[in-house]
mmCIF file with all atom_site columns, C-alpha atoms and ligand atoms in Angstrom:
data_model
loop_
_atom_site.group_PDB
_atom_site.id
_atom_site.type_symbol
_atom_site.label_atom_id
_atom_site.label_alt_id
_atom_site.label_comp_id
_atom_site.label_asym_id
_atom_site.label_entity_id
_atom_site.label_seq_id
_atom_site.pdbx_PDB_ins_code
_atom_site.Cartn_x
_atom_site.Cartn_y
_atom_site.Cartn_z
_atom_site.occupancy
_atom_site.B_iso_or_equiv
_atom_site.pdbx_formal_charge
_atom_site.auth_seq_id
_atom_site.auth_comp_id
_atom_site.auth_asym_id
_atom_site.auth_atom_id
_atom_site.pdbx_PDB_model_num
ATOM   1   C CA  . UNK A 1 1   ? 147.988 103.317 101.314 1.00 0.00 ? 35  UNK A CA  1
ATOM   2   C CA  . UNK A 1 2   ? 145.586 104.348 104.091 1.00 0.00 ? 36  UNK A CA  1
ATOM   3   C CA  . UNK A 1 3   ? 142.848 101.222 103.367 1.00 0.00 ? 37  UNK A CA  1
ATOM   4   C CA  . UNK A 1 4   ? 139.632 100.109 105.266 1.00 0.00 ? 38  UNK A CA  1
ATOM   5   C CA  . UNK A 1 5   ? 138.507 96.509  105.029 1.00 0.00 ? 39  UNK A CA  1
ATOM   6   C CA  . UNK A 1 6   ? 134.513 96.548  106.120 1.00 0.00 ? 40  UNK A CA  1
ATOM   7   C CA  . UNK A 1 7   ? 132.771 93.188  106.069 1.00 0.00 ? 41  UNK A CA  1
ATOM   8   C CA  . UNK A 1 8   ? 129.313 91.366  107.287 1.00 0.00 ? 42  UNK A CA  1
ATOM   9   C CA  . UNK A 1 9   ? 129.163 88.075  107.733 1.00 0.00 ? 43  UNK A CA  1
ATOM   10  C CA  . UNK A 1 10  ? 126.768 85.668  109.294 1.00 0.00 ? 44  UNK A CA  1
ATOM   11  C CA  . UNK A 1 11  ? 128.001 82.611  109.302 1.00 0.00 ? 45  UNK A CA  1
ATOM   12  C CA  . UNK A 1 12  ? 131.702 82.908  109.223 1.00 0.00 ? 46  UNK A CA  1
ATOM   13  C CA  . UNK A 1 13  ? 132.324 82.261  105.374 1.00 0.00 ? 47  UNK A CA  1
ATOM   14  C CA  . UNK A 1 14  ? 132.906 86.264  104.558 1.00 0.00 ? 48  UNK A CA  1
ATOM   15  C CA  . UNK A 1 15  ? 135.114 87.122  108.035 1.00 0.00 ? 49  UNK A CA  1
ATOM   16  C CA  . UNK A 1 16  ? 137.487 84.562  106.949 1.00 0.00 ? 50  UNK A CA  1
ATOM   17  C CA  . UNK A 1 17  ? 138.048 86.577  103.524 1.00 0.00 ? 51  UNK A CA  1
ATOM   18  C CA  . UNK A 1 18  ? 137.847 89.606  104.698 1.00 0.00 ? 52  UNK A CA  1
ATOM   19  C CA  . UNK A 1 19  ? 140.762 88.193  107.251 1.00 0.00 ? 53  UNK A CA  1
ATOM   20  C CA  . UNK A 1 20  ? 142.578 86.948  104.549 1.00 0.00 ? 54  UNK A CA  1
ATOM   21  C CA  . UNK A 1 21  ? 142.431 89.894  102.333 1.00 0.00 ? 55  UNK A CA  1
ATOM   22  C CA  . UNK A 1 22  ? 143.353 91.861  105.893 1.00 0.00 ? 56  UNK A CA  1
ATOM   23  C CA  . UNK A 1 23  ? 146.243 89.631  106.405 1.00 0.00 ? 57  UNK A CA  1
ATOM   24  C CA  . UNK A 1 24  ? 147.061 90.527  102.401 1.00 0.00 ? 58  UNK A CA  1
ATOM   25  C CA  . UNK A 1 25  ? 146.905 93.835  102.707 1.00 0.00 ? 59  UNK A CA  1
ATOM   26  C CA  . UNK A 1 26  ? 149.240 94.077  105.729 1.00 0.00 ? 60  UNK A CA  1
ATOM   27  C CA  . UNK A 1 27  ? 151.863 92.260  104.141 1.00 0.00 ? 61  UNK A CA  1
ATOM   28  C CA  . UNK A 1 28  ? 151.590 94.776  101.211 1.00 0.00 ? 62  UNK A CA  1
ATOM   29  C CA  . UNK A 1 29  ? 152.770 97.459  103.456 1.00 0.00 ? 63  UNK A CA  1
ATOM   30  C CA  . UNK A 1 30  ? 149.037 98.879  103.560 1.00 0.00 ? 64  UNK A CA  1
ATOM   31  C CA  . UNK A 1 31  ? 148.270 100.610 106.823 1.00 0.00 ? 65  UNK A CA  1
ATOM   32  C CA  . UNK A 1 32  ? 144.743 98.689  107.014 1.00 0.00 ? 66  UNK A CA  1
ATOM   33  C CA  . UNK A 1 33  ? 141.976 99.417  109.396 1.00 0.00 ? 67  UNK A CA  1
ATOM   34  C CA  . UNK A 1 34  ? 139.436 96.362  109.445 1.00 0.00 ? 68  UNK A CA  1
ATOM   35  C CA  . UNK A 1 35  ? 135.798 96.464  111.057 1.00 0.00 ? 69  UNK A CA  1
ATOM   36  C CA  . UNK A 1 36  ? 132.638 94.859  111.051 1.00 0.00 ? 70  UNK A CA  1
ATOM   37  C CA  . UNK A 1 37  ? 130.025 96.864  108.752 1.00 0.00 ? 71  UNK A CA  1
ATOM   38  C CA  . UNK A 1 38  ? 128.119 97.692  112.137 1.00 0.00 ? 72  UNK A CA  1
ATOM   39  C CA  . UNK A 1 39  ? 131.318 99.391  113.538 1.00 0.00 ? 73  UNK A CA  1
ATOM   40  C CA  . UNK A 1 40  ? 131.843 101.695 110.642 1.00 0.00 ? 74  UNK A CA  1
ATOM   41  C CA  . UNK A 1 41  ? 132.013 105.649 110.968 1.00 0.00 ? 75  UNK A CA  1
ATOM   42  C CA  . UNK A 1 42  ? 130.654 106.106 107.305 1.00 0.00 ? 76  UNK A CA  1
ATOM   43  C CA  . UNK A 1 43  ? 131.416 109.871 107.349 1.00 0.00 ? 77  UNK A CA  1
ATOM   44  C CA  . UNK A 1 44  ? 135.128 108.936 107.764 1.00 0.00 ? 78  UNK A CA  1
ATOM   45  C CA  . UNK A 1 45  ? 135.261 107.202 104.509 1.00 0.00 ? 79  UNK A CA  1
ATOM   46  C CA  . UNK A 1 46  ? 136.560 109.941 102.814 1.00 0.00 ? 80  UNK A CA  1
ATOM   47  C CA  . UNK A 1 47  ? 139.766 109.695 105.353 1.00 0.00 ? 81  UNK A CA  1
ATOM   48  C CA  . UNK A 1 48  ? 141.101 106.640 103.528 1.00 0.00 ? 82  UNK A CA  1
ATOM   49  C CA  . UNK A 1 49  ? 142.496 106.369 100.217 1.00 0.00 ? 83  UNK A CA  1
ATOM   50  C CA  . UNK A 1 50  ? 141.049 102.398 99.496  1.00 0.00 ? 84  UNK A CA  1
ATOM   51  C CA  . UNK A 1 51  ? 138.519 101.145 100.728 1.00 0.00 ? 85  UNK A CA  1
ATOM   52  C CA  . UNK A 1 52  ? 137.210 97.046  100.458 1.00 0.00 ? 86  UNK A CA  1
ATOM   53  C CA  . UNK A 1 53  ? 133.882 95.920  101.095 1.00 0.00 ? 87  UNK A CA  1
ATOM   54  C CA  . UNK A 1 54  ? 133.441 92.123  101.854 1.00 0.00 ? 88  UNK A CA  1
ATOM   55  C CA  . UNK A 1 55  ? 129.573 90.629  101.941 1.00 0.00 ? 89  UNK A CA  1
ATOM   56  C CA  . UNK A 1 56  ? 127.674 87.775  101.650 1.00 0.00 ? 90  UNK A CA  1
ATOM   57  C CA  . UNK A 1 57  ? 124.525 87.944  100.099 1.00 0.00 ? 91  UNK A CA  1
ATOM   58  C CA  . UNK A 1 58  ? 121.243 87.489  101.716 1.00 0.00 ? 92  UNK A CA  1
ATOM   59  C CA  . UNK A 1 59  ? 117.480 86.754  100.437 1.00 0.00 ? 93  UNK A CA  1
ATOM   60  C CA  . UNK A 1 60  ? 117.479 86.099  96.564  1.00 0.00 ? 94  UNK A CA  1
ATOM   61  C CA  . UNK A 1 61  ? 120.992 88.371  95.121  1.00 0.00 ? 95  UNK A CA  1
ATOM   62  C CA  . UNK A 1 62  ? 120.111 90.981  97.912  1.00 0.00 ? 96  UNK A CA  1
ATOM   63  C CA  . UNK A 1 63  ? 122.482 92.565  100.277 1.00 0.00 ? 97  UNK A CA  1
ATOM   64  C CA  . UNK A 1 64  ? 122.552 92.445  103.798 1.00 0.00 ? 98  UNK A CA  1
ATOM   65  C CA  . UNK A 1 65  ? 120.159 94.291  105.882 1.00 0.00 ? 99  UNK A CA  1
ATOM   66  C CA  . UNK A 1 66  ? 123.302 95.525  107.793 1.00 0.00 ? 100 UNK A CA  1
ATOM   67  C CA  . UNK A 1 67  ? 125.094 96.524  104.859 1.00 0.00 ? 101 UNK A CA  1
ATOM   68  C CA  . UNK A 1 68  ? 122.177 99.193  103.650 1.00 0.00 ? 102 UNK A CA  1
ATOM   69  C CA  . UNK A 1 69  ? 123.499 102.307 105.404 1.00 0.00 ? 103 UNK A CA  1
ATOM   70  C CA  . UNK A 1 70  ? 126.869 101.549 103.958 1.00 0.00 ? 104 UNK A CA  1
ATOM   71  C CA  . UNK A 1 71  ? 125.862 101.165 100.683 1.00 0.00 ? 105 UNK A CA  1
ATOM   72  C CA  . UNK A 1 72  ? 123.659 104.093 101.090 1.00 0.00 ? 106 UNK A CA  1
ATOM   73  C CA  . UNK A 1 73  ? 126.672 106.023 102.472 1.00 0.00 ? 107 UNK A CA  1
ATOM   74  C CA  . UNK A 1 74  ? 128.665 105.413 98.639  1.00 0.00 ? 108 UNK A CA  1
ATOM   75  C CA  . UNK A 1 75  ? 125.589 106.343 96.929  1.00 0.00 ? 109 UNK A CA  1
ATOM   76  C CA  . UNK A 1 76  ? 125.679 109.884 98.820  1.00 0.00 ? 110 UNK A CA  1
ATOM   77  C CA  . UNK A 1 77  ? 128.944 111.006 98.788  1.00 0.00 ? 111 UNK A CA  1
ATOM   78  C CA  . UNK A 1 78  ? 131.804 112.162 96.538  1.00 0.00 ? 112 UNK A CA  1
ATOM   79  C CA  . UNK A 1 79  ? 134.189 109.520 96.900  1.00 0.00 ? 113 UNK A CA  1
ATOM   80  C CA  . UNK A 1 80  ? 135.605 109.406 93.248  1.00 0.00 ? 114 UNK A CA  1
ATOM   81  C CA  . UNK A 1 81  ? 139.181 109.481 94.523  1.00 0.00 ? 115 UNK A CA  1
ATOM   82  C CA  . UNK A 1 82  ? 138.406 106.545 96.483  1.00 0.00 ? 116 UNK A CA  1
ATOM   83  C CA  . UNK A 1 83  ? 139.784 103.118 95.019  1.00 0.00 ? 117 UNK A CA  1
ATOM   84  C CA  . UNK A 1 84  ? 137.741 100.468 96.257  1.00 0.00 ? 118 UNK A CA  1
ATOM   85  C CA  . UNK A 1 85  ? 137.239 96.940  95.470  1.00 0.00 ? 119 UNK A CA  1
ATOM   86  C CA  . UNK A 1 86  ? 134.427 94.526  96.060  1.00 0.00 ? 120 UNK A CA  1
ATOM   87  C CA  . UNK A 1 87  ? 134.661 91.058  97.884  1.00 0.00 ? 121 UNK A CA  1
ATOM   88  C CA  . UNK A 1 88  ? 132.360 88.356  98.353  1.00 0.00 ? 122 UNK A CA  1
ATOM   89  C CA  . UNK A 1 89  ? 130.985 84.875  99.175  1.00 0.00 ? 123 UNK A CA  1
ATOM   90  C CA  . UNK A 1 90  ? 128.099 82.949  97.737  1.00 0.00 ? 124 UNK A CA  1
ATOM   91  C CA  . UNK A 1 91  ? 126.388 79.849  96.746  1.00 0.00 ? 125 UNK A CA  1
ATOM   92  C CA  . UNK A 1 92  ? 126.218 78.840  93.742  1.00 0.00 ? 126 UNK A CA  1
ATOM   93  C CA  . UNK A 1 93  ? 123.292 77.195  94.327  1.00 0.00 ? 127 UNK A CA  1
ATOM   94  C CA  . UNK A 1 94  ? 121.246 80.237  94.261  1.00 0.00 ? 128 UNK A CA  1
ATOM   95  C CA  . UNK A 1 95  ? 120.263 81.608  90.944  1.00 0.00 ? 129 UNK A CA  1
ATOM   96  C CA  . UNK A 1 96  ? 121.883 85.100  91.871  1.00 0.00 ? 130 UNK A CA  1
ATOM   97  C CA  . UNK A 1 97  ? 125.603 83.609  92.340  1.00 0.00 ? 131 UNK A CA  1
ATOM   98  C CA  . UNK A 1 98  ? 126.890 86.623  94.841  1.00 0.00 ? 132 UNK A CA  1
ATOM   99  C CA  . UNK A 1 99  ? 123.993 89.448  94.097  1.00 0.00 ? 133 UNK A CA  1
ATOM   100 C CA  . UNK A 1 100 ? 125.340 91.383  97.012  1.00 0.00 ? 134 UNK A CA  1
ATOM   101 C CA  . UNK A 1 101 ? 128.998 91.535  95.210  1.00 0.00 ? 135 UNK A CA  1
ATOM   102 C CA  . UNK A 1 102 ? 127.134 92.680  91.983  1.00 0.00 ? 136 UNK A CA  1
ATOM   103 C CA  . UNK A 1 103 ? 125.200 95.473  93.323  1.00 0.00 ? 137 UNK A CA  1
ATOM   104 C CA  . UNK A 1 104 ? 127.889 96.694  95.220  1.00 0.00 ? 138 UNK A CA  1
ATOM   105 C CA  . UNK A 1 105 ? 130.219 96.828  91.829  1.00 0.00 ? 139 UNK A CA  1
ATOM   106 C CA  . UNK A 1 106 ? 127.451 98.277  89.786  1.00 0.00 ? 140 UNK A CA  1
ATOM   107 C CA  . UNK A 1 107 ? 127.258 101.711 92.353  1.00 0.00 ? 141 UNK A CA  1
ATOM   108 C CA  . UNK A 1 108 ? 130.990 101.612 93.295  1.00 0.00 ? 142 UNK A CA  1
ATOM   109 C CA  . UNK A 1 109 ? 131.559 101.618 90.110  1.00 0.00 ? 143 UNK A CA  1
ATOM   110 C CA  . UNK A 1 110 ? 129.487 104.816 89.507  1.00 0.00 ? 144 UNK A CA  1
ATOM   111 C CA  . UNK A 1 111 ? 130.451 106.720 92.624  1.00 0.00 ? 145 UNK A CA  1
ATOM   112 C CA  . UNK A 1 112 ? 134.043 105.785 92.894  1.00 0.00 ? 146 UNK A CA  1
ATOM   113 C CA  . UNK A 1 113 ? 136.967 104.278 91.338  1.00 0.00 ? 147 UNK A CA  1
ATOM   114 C CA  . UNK A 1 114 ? 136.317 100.892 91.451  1.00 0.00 ? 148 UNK A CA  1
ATOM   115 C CA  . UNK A 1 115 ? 139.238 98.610  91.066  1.00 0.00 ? 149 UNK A CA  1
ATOM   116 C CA  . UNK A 1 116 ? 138.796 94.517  91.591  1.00 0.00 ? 150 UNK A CA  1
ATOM   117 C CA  . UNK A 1 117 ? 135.902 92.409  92.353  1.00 0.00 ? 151 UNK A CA  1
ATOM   118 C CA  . UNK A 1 118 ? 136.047 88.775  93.792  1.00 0.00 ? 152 UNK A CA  1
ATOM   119 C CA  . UNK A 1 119 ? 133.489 86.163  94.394  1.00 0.00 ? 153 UNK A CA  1
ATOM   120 C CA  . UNK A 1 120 ? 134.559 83.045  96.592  1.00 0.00 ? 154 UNK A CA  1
ATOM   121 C CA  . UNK A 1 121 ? 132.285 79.831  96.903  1.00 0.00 ? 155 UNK A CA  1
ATOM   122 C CA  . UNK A 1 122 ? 131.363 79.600  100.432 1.00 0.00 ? 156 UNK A CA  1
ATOM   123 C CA  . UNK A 1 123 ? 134.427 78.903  103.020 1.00 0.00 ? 157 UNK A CA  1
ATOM   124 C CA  . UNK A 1 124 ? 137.731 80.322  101.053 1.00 0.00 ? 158 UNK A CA  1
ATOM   125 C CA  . UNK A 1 125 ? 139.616 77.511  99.889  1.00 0.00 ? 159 UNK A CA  1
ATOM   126 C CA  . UNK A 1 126 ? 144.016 77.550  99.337  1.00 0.00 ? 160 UNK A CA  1
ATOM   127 C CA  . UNK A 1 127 ? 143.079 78.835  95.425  1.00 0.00 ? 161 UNK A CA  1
ATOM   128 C CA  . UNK A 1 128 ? 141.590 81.836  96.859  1.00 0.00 ? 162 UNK A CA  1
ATOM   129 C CA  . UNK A 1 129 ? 144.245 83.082  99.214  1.00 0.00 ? 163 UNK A CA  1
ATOM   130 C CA  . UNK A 1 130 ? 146.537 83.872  96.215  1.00 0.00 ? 164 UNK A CA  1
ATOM   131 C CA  . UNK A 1 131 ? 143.512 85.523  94.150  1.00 0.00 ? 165 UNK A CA  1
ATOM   132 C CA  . UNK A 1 132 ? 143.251 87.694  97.484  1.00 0.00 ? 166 UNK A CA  1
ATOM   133 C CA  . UNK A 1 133 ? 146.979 88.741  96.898  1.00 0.00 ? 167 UNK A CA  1
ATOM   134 C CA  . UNK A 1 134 ? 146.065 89.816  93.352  1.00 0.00 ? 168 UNK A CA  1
ATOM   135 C CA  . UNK A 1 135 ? 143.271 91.831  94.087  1.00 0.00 ? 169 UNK A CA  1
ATOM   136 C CA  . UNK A 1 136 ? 145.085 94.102  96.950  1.00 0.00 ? 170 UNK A CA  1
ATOM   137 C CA  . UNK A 1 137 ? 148.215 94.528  94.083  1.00 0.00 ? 171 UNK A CA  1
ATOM   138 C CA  . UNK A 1 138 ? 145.238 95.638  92.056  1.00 0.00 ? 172 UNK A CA  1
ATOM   139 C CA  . UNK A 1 139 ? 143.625 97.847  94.505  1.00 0.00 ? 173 UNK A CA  1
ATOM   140 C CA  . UNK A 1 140 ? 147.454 99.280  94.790  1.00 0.00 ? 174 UNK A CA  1
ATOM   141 C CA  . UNK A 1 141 ? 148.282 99.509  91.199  1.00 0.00 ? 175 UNK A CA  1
ATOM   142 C CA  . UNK A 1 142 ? 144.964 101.442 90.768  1.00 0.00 ? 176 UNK A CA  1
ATOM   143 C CA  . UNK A 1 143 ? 146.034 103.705 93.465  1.00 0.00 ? 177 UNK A CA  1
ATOM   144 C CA  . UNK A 1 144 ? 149.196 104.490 91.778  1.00 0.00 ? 178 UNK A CA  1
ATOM   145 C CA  . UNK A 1 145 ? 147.311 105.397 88.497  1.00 0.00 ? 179 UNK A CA  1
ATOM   146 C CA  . UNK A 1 146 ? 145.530 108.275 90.183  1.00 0.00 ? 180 UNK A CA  1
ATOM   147 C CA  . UNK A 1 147 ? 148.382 109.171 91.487  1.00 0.00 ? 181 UNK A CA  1
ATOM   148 C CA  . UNK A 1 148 ? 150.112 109.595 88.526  1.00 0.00 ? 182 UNK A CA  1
ATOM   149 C CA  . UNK A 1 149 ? 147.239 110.892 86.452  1.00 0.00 ? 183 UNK A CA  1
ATOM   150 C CA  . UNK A 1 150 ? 147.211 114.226 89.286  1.00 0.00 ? 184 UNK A CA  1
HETATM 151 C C1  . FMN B 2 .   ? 118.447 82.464  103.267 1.00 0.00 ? 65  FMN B C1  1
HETATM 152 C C2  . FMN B 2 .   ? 119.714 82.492  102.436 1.00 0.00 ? 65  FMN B C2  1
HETATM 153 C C3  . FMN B 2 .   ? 119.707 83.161  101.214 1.00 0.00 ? 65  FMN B C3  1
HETATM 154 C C4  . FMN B 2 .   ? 120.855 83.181  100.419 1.00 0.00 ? 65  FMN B C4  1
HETATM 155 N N1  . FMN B 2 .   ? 120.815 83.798  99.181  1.00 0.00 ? 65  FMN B N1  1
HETATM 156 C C5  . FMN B 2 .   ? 121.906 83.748  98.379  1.00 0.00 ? 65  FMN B C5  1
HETATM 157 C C6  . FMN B 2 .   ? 121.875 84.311  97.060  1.00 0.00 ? 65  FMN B C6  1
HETATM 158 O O1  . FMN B 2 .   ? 120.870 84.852  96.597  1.00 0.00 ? 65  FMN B O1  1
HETATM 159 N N2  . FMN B 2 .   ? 123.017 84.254  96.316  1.00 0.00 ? 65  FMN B N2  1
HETATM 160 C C7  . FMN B 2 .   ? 124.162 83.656  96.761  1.00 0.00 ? 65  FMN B C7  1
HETATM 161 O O2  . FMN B 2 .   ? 125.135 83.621  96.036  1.00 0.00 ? 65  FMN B O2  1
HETATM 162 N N3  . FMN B 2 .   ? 124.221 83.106  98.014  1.00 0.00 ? 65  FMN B N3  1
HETATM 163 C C8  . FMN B 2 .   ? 123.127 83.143  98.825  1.00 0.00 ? 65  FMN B C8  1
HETATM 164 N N4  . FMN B 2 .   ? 123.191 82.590  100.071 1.00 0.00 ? 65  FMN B N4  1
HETATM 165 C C9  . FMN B 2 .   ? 124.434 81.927  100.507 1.00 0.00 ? 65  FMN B C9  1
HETATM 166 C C10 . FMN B 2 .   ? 125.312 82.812  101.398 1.00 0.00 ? 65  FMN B C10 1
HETATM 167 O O3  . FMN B 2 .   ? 125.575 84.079  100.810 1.00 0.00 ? 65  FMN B O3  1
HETATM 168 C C11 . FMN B 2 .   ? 126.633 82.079  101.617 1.00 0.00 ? 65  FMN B C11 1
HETATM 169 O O4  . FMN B 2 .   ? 126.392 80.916  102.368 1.00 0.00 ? 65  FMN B O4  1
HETATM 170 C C12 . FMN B 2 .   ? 127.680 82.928  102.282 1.00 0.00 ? 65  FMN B C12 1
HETATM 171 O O5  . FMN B 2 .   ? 128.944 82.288  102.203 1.00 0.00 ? 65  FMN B O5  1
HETATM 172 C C13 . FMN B 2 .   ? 127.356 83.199  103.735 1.00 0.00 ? 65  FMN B C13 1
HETATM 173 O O6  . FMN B 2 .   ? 128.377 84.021  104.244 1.00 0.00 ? 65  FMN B O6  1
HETATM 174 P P1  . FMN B 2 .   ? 128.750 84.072  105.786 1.00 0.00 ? 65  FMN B P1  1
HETATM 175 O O7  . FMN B 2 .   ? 129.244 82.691  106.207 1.00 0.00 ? 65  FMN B O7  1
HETATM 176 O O8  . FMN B 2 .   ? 129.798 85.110  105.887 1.00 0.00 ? 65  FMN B O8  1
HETATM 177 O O9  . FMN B 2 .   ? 127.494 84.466  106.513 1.00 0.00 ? 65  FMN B O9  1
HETATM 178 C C14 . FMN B 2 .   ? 122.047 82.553  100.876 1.00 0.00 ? 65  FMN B C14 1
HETATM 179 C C15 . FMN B 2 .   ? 122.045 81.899  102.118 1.00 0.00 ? 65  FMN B C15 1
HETATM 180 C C16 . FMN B 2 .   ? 120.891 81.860  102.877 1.00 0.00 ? 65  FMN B C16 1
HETATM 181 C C17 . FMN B 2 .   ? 120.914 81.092  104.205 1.00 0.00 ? 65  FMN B C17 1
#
C-alpha cells in the first residue's frame, strides 16, 4: 500500500512517532514515503492510497501554524478513497488533551476514509510502539475493505 507519513513537530515528541509508525509501516510491507509537513506536495496526495498525519498541538487544542495548508488541502479535495489515520502527541495537562488530533479526525473523517486515531502523552513510551503496530494493521485492514467493497 502506497502510504505517506506527514508530521510537524517542534520539540521532538511527534518525529519520534511519526518514526515509529514509519518504522511500522515498513515492516508491514508498506512502500512508505515520510516528510516533514513543510516538505509536502499537497496536490500529490491523491497519488497514495493511505495517508497518516502525525501533530502536536499548539496554542489551546489548536493545530500547528505549519499544518494549516495541509489541513486546508483535505478540506478541498476529493480524497474519499484515501484511508488515512490520525496521530498525535499531547499534554495532558492542557484542558484540550491533543486538539490538533481531534480536529484533524473530525474533517478526515468527512473528506476521507478515516481509519485509526492515536494520542500519545508526550515522548512515546515501550506501550506505544505496539499501539503503533495496531494502527498501521488498521490503516491496512481498512484498505482491504475498499478494496473489496469495488
Ligand atoms: C504553548 C504550548 C501550548 C500547548 N497546547 C497544548 C494543548 O492545547 N493540548 C495538548 O494536548 N498539548 C499542548 N501542548 C503540548 C504539546 O503538544 C506537547 O508537548 C507535544 O508533545 C509537543 O510535540 P513535539 O515535541 O513534537 O513538538 C502545548 C505546548 C506548548 C508549549
Amino acid at each position: 500500500m502506497k502510504t505517506l507519513i506527514v508530521y510537524a513537530s517542534r520539540t521532538g515528541n511527534t518525529e519520534r512517532l511519526a518514526n515509529i509508525l514509519y518504522e511500522k509501516s515498513l515492516e508491514a510491507g508498506n512502500e512508505t514515503d515520510y516528510v516533514e509537513v513543510g516538505d509536502v506536495h499537497v496536490q500529490k496526495l491523491s497519488s497514495y492510497e493511505a495517508c497518516i498525519v502525525v501533530t502536536y498541538t499548539w496554542g489551546s487544542g489548536d493545530l500547528p501554524r505549519e499544518m494549516i495548508p495541509l489541513f486546508k488541502a483535505f478540506e478541498r479535495a476529493d480524497l474519499w478513497r484515501l484511508v488515512t489515520g490520525v496521530a498525535g502527541t499531547g499534554d495532558q495537562c492542557y484542558p484540550h488533551y491533543c486538539g490538533a488530533v481531534d480536529r484533524f479526525r473530525d474533517m478526515l473523517h468527512a473528506k476521507t476514509d478515516l481509519a485509526v486515531t492515536l494520542k500519545v502523552e508526550l515522548a512515546p513510551q515501550q506501550s506505544d510502539v505496539e499501539k503503533c503496530s495496531l494502527f498501521i494493521d488498521k490503516l491496512i485492514a481498512r484498505k482491504r475493505i475498499l478494496l473489496s467493497a469495488h
